[in-house]
mmCIF file of C-alpha atoms in Angstrom:
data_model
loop_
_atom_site.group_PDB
_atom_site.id
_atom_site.type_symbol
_atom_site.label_atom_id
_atom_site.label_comp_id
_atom_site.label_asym_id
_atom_site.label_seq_id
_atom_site.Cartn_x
_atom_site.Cartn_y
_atom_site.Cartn_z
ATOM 1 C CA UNK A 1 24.320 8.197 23.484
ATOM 2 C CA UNK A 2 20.637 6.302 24.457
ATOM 3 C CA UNK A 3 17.648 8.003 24.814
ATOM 4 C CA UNK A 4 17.347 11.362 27.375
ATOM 5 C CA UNK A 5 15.410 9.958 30.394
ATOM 6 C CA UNK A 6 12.166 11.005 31.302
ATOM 7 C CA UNK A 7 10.040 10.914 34.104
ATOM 8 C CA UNK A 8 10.725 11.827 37.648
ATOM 9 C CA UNK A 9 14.154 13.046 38.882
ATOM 10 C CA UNK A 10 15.331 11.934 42.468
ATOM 11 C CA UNK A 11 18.642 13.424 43.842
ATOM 12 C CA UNK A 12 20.939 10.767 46.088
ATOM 13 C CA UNK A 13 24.055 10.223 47.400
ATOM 14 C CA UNK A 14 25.665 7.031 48.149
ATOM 15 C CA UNK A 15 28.591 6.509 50.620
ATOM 16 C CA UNK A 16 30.719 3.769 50.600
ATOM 17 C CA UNK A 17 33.747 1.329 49.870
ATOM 18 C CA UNK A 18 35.076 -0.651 47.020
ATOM 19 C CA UNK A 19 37.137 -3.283 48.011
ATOM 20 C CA UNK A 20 38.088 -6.600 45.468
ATOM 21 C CA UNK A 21 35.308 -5.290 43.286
ATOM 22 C CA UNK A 22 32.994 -5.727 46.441
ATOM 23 C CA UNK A 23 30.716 -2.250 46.608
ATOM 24 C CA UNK A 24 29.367 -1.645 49.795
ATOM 25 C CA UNK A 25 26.757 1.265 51.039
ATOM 26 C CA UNK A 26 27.553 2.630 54.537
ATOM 27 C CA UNK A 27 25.334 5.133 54.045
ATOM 28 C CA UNK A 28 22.464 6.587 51.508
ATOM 29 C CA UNK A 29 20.436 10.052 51.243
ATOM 30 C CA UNK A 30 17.933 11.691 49.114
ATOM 31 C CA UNK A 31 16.064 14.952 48.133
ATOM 32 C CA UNK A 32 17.163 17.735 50.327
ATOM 33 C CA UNK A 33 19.785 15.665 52.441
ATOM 34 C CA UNK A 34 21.404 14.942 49.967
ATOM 35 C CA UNK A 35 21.898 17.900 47.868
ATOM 36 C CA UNK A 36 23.107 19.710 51.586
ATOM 37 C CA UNK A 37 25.497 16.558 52.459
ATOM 38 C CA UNK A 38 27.006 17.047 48.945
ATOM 39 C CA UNK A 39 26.753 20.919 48.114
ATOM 40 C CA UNK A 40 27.820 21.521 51.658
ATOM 41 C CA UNK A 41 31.037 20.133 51.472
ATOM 42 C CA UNK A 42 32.223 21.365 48.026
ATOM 43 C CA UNK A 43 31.207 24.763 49.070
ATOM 44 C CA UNK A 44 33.106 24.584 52.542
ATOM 45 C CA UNK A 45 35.986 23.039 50.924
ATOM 46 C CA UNK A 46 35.861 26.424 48.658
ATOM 47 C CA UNK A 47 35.539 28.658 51.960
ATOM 48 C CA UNK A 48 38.710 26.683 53.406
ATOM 49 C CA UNK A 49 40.583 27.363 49.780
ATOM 50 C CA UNK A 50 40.138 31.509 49.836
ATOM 51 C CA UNK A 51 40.958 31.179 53.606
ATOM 52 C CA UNK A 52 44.186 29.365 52.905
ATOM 53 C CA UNK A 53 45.392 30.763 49.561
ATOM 54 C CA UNK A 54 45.323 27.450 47.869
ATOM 55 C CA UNK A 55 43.038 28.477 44.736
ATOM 56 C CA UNK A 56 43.060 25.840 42.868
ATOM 57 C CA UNK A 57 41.582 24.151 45.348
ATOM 58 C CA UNK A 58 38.919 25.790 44.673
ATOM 59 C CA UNK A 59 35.933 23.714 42.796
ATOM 60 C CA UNK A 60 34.545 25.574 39.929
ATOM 61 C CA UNK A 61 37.405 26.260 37.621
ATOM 62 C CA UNK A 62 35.622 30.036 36.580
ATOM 63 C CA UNK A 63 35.138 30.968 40.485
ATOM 64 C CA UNK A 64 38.447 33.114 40.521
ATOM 65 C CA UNK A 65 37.297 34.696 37.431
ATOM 66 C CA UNK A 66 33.717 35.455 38.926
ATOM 67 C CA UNK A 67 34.665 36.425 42.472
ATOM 68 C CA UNK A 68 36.742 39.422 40.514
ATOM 69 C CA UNK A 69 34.345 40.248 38.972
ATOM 70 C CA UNK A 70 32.668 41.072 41.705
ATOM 71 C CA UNK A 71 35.078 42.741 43.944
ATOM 72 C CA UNK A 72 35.514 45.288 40.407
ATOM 73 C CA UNK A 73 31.923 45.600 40.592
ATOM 74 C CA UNK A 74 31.792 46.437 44.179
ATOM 75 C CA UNK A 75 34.757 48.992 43.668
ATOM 76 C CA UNK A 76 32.697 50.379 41.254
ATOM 77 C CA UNK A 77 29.689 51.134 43.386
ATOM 78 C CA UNK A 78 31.840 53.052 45.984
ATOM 79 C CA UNK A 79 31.124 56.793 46.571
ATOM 80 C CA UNK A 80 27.348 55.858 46.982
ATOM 81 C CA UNK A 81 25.704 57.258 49.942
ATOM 82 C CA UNK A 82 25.163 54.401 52.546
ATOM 83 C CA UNK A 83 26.453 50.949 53.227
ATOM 84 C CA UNK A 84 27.303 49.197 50.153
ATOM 85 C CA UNK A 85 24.836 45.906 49.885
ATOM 86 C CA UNK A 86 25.865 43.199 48.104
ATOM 87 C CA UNK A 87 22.858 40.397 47.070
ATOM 88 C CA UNK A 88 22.915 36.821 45.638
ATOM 89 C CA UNK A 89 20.449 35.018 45.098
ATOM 90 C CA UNK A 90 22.093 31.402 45.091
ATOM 91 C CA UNK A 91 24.114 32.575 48.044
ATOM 92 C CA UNK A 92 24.773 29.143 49.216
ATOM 93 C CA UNK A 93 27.518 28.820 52.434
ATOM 94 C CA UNK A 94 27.962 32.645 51.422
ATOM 95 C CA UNK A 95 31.766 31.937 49.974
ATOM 96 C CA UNK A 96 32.035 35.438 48.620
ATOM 97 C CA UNK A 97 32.946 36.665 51.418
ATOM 98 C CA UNK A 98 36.099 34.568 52.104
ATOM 99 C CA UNK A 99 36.721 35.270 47.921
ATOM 100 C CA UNK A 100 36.981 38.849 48.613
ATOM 101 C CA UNK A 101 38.792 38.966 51.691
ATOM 102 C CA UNK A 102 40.982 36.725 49.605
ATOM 103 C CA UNK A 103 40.861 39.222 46.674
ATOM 104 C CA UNK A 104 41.330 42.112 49.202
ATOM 105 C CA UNK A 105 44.761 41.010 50.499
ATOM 106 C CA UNK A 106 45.994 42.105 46.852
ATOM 107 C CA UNK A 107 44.047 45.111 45.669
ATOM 108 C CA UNK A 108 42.656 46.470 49.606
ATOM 109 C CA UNK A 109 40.104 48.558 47.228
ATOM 110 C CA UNK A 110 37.371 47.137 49.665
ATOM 111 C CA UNK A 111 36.551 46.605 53.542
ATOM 112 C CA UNK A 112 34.333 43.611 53.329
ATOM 113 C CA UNK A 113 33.225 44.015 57.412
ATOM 114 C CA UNK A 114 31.276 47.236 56.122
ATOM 115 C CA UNK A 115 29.561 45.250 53.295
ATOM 116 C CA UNK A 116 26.018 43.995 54.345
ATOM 117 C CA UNK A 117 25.493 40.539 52.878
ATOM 118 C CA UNK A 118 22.209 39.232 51.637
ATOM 119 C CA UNK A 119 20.909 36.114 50.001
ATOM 120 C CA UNK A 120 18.835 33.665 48.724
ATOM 121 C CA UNK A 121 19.202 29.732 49.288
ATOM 122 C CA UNK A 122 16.310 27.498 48.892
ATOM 123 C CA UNK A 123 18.169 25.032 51.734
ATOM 124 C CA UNK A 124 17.916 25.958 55.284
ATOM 125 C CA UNK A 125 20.982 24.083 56.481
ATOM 126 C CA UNK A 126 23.392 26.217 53.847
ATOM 127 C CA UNK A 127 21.753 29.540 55.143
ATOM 128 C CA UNK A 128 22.348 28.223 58.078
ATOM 129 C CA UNK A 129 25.614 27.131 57.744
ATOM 130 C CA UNK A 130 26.515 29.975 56.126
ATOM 131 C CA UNK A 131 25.462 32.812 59.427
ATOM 132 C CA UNK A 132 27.886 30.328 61.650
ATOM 133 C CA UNK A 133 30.883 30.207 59.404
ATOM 134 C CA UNK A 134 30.254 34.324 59.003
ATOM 135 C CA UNK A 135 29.626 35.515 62.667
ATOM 136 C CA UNK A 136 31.836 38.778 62.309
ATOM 137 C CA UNK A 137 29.719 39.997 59.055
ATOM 138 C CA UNK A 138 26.618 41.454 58.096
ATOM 139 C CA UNK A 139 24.572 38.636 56.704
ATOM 140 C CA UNK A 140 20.897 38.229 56.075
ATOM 141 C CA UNK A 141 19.279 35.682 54.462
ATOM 142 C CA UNK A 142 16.235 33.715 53.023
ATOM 143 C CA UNK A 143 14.927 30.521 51.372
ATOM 144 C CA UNK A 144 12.949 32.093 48.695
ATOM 145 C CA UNK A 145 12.386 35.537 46.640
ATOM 146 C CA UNK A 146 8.963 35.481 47.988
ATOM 147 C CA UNK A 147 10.386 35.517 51.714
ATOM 148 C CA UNK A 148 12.766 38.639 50.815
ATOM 149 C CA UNK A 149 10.884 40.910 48.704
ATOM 150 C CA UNK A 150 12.813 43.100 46.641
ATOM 151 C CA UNK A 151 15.882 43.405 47.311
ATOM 152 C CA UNK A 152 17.425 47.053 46.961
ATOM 153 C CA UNK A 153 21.316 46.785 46.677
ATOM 154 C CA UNK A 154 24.245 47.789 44.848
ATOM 155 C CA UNK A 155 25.400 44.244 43.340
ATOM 156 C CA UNK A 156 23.430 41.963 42.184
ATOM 157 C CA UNK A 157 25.006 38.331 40.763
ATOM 158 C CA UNK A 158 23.838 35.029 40.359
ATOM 159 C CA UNK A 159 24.849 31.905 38.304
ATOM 160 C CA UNK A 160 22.448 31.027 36.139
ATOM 161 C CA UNK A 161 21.585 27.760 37.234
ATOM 162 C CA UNK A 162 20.786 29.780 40.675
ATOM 163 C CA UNK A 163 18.192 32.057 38.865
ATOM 164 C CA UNK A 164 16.967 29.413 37.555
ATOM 165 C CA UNK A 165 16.208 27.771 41.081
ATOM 166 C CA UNK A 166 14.786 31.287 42.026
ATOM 167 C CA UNK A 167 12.691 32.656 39.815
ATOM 168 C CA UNK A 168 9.859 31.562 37.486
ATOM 169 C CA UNK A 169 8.816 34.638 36.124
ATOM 170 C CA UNK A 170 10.083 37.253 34.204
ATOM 171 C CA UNK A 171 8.579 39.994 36.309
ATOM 172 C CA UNK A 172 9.934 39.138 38.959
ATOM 173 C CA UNK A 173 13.532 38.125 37.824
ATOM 174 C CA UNK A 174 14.054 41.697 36.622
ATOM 175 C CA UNK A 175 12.250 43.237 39.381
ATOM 176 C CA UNK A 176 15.470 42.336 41.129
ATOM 177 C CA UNK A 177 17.620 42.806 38.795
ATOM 178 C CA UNK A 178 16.892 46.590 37.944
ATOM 179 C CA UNK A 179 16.839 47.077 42.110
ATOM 180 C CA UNK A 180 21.388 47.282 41.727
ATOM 181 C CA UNK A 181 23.165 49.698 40.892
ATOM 182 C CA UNK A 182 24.508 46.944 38.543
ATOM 183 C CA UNK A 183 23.874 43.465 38.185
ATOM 184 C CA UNK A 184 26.245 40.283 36.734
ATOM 185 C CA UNK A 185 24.930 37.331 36.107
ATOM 186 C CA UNK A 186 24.607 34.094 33.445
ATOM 187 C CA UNK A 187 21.704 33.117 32.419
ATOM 188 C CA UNK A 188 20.296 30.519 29.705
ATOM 189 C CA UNK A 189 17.424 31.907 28.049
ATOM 190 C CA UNK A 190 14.281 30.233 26.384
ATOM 191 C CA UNK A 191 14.177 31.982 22.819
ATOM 192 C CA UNK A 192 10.074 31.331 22.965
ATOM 193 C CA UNK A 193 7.952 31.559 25.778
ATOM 194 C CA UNK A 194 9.404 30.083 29.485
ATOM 195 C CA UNK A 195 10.385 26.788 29.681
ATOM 196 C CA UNK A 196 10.221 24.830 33.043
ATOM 197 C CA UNK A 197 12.123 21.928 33.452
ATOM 198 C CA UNK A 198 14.448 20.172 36.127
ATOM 199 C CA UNK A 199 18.175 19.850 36.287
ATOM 200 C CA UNK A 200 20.560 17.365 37.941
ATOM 201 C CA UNK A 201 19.838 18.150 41.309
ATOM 202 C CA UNK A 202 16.395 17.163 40.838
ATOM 203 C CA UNK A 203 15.194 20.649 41.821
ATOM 204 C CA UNK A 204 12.681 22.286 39.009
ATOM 205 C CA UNK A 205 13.904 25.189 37.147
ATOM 206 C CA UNK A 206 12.619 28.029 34.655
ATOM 207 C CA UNK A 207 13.899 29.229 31.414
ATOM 208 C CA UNK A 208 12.707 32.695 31.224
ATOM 209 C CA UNK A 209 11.710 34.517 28.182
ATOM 210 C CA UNK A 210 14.874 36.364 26.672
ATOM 211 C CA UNK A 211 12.338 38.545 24.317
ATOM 212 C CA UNK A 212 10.255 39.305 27.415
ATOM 213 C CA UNK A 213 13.191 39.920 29.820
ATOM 214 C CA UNK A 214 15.107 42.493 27.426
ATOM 215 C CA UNK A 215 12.038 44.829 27.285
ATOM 216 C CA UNK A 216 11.085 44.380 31.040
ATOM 217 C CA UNK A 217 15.098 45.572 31.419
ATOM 218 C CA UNK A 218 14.786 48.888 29.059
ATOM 219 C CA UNK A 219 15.613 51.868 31.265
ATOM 220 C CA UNK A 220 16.767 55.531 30.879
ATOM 221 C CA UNK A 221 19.921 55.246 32.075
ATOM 222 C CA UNK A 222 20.240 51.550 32.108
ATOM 223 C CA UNK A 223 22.406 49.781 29.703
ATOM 224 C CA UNK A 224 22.020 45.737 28.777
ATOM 225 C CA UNK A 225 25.246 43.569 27.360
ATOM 226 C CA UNK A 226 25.029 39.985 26.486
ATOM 227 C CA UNK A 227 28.100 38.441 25.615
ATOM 228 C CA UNK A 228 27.674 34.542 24.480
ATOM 229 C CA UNK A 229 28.620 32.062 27.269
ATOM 230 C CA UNK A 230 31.383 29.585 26.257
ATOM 231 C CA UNK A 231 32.731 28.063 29.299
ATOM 232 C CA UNK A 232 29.846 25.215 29.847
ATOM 233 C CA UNK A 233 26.653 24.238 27.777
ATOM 234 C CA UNK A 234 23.540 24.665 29.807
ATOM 235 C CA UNK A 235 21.528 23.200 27.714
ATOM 236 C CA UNK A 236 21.110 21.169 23.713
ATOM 237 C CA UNK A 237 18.334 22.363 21.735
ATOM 238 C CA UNK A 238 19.807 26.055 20.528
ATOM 239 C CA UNK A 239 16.532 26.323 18.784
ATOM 240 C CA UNK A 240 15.044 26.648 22.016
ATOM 241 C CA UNK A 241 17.671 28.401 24.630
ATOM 242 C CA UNK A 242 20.517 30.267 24.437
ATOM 243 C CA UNK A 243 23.122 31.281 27.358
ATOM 244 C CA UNK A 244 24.662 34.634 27.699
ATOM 245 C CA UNK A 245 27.058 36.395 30.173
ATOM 246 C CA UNK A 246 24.718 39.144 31.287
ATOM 247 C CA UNK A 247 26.135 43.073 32.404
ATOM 248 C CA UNK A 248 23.481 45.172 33.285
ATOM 249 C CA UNK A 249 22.933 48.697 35.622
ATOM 250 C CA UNK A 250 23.770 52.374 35.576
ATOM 251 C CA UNK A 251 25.655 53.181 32.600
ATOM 252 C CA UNK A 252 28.283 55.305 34.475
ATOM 253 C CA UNK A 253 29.041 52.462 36.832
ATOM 254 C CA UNK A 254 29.071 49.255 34.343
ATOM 255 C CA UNK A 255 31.652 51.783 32.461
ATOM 256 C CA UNK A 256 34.006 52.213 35.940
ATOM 257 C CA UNK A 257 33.105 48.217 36.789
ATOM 258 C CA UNK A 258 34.607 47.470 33.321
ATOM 259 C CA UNK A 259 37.644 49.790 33.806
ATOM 260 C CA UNK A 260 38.171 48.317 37.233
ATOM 261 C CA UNK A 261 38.242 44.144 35.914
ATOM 262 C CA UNK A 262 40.304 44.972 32.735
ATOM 263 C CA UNK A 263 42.902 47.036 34.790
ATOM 264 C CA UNK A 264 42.388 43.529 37.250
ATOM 265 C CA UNK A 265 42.957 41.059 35.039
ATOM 266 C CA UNK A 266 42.570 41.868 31.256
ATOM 267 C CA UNK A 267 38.974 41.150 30.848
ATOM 268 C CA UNK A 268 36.958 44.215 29.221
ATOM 269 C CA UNK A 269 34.304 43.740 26.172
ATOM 270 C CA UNK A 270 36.406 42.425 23.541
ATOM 271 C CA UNK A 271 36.748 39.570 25.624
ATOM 272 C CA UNK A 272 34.287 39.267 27.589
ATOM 273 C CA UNK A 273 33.860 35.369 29.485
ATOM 274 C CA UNK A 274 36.494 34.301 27.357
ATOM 275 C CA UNK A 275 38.196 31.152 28.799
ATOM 276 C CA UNK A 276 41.496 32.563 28.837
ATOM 277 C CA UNK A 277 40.486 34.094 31.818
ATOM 278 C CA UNK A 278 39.458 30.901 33.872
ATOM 279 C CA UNK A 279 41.745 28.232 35.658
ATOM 280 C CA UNK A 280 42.997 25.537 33.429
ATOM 281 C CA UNK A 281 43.176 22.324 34.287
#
């Protein structure tokens, strides 16, 4: 393995053809463009996969896995006065809702039409992309926590790498985070002080404080679990970060959220991220 590259990081993409070991470019993007061309496929080609009922289609091999988690979460937060709200920051083309109309045609715990959407995307062609492929729902969206404001909602998830994109400070982070009713989420940690860096997108991210984010999270009321994330490495200094799957809300409904994803499919604290529970390959 050579040295880790330094300097600055440029996203592309590069279209073309290889023919008798002849490579030729029809086509070339950067930055933004590129990320959008690229991110915007894989994330429709999810949206056609839940729409079609041909899963493992679907790109990330843990989505199936996450997207349940979710809908038990959601169950979970029924009975609460008002429309349910569900928020992601990282919303991208705003696939969970085609996941749990998916999810729905099995369990019909849920009616996703009387869910109000919300989300965070830092690109302005997936929001937008996302409103035209969702016309019959209740969708808002922005291109930065500082354009939303706190969100107040019942769900709150995120992938880690999303959070990452979103935040840079711990206030903030679990500002949002102690707005849901509960909130589910990954998240690689700096074990010092916050650590900004950039990933391979070429977008910058933050490692927050884990220290500073567990006592910003204490709450009457409130519970925190971290279970160790073993599905991908984020990261290869574990001096310096550390990745956990992340439960945290009211106690009562993190206890019925549990209830409702092992009665799902299996998964309650004992094993919790475990990766008998994603799609193998």
């Amino acid at each position: 393995m050579g040295k880790e590259a330094k300097g600055e990081v440029k996203t592309f993409l590069d279209f073309g053809k290889i023919q008798a070991g002849r490579r030729t470019c029809y086509d070339y993007y950067e930055g933004q463009d590129a990320y959008d061309l690229f991110m915007g496929a894989r994330y429709f080609k999810d949206i056609m996969a839940y729409r079609d009922g041909e899963i493992e289609k679907v790109y990330q091999v843990e989505d199936l896995r996450d997207q349940t988690r979710k809908y038990a979460a959601l169950v979970a937060c029924k009975g609460t006065n008002g429309k349910m709200v569900f928020f992601e920051p990282g919303s991208a083309a705003m696939g969970v809702i085609d996941a749990l109309e998916h999810l729905n045609k099995e369990y019909g715990q849920l009616s996703v039409k009387d869910i109000l959407f919300k989300g965070i995307d830092n690109s302005k062609w997936m929001n937008a992309a996302a409103l035209y492929t969702h016309e019959q729902y209740d969708v808002e969206l922005w291109e930065s926590a500082k354009e939303s404001g706190t969100i107040q909602c019942d769900l709150f998830f995120a992938k880690g790498v999303s959070l990452m994109y979103v935040y840079q400070d711990e206030e903030t982070m679990c500002d949002a985070i102690k707005k849901s009713k509960i909130a589910i989420f990954d998240y690689t940690f700096s074990l010092g002080e916050k650590i900004q860096d950039f990933v391979g997108t070429g977008l910058p991210v933050t490692y927050l404080s884990l220290e500073k984010c567990k006592k910003l999270l204490e709450e009457e009321g409130k519970v925190l679990i971290l279970k160790p994330y073993v599905i991908k490495n984020y990261h290869h200094n574990p001096k310096e970060k550390i990745t956990y799957d992340c439960i945290y809300g009211d106690k009562e409904i993190v206890e019925k959220y549990l209830s409702e994803l092992n009665n799902k499919i299996g998964e309650n604290l004992d094993n919790y991220g475990d990766k008998k529970f994603i799609r193998g390959e």
